[in-house]
C-alpha positions as a Python dict, from the first residue, in 0.01 Angstrom:
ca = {
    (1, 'X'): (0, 0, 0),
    (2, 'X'): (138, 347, -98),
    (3, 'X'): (87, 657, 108),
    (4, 'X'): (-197, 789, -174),
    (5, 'X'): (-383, 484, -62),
    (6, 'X'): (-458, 563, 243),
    (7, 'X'): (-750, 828, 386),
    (8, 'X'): (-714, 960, 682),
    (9, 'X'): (-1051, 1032, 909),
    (10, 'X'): (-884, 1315, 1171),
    (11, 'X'): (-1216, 1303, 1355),
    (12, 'X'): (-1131, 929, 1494),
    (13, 'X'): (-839, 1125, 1694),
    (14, 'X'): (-1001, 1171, 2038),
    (15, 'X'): (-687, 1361, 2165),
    (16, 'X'): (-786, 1766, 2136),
    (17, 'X'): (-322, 1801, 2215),
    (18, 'X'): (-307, 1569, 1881),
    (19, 'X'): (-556, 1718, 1694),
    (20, 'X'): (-456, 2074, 1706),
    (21, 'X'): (-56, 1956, 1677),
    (22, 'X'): (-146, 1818, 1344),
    (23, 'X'): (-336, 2085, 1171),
    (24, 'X'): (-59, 2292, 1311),
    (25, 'X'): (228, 2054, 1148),
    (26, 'X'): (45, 2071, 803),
    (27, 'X'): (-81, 2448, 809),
    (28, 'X'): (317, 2525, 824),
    (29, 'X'): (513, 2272, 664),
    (30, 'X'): (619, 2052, 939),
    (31, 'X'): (698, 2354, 1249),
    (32, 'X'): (453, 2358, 1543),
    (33, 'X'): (519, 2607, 1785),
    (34, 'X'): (495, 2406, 2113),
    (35, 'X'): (785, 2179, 1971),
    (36, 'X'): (1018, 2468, 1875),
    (37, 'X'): (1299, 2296, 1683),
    (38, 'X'): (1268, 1955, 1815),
    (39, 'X'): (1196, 1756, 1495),
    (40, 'X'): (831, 1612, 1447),
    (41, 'X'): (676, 1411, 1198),
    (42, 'X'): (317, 1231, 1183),
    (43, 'X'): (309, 874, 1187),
    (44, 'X'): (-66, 723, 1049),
    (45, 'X'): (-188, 384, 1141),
    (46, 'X'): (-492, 164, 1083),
    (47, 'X'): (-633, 24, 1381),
    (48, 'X'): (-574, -382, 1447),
    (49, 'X'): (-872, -408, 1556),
    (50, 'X'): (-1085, -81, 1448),
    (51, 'X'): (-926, -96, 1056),
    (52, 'X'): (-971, 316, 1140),
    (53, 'X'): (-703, 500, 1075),
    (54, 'X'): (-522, 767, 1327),
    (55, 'X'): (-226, 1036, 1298),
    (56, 'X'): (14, 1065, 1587),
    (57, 'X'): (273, 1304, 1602),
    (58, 'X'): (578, 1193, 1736),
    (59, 'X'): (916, 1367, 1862),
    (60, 'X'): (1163, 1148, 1626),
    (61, 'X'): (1584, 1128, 1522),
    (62, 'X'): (1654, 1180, 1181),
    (63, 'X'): (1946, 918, 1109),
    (64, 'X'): (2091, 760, 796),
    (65, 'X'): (1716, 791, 584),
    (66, 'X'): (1577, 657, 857),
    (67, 'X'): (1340, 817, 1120),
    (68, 'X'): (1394, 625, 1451),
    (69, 'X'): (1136, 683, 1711),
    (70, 'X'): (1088, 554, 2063),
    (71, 'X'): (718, 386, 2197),
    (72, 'X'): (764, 503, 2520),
    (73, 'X'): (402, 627, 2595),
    (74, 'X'): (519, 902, 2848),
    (75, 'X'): (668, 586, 3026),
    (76, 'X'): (354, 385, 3054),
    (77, 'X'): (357, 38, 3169),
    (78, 'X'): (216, -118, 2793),
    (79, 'X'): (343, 28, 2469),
    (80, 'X'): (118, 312, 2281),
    (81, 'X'): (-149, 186, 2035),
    (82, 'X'): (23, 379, 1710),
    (83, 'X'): (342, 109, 1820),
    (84, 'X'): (120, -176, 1807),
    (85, 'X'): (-86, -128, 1538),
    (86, 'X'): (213, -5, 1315),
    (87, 'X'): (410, -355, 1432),
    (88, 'X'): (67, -550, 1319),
    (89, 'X'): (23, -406, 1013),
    (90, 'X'): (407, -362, 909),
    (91, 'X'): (340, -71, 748),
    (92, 'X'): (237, 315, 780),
    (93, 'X'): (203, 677, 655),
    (94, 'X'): (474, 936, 770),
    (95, 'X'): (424, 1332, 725),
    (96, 'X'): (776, 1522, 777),
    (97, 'X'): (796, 1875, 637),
    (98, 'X'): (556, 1883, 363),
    (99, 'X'): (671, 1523, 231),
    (100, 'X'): (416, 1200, 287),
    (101, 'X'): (586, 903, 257),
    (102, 'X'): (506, 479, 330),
    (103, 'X'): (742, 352, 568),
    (104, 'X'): (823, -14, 728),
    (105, 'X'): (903, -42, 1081),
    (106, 'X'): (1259, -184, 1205),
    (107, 'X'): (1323, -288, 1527),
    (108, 'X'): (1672, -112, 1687),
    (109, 'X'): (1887, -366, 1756),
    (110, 'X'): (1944, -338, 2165),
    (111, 'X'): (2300, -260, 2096),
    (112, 'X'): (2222, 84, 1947),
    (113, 'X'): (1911, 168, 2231),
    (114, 'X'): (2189, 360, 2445),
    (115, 'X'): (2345, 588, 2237),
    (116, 'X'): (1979, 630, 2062),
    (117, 'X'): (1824, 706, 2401),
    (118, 'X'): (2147, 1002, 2458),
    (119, 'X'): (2074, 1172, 2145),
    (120, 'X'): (1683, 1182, 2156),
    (121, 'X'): (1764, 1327, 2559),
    (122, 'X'): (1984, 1575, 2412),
    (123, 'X'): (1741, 1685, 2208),
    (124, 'X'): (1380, 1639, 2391),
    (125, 'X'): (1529, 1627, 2759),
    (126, 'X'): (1132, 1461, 2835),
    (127, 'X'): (1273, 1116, 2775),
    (128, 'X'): (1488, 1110, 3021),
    (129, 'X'): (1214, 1024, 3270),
    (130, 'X'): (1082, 800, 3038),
    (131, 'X'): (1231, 488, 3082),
    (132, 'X'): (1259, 561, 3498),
    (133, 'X'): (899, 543, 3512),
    (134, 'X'): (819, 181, 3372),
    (135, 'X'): (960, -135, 3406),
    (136, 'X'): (914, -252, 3036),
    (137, 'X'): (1167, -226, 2758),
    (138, 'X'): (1038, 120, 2577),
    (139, 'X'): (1109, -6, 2192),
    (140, 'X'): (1324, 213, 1957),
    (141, 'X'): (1178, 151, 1617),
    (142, 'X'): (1323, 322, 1234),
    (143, 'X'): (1081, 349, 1046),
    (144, 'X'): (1215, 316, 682),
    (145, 'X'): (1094, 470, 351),
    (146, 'X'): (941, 250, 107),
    (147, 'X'): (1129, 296, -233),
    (148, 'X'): (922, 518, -440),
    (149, 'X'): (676, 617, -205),
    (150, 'X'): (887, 969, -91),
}
């Protein structure tokens, strides 16, 4: 599935934070005002369950092509429900700038979580609590363009 085949219902986003984030992302190319220059992008999902779809923005590391973001819910105890609905359906939409794009989700390999986890505190210093405040393993994901989609 390409990026231009998926339509995205905004109105399934219950979050009122979300919602205004992400008419604020697209209104001006990518920059929302609350994030100053920490780099955003919108990830969109289908539900595993629902089949809906739903746009999450998400604080992320540009590295290498690839756009590696952490599921770390705030530091909940169970992993957010874009993480496990992108995992399910190995695939999903991602907004950066003005650019939509399909990507594939990659797990990190655990070797790499450390010095991931220092640059993403250097640059959002909110995950540092993160990981403090749950006893799971927070996955670091890249999510990878799909050739020809960006």
């Amino acid at each position: 599935m390409t990026s231009d085949n998926w339509t995205v219902d905004e109105s399934v986003n219950s979050n009122a934070f979300n919602r205004s984030v992400l008419q604020e992302f697209r209104a001006n190319r990518g920059r929302v005002k609350d994030f100053g220059d920490t780099p955003l992008l919108l990830l969109t999902t289908r539900g595993r369950r629902s089949g809906l779809t739903r746009t999450t923005p998400l604080v992320h590391l540009a590295l290498d092509g690839r756009y590696v973001v952490f599921a770390a819910n705030g530091g909940a105890a169970v992993s957010p429900g874009w993480y496990l609905n992108l995992m399910e359906a190995g695939e999903g939409v991602v907004e950066v700038g003005s650019r939509r794009f399909t990507v594939t989700p990659e797990p990190v390999p655990e070797q790499e979580h450390e010095e991931l986890w220092r640059l993403q505190t250097a640059q959002d210093p909110n995950f540092a609590t993160f990981r403090s405040r749950t006893d799971r393993t927070i996955p670091v994901l890249a999510l990878v363009p799909v050739t020809g989609t960006g």
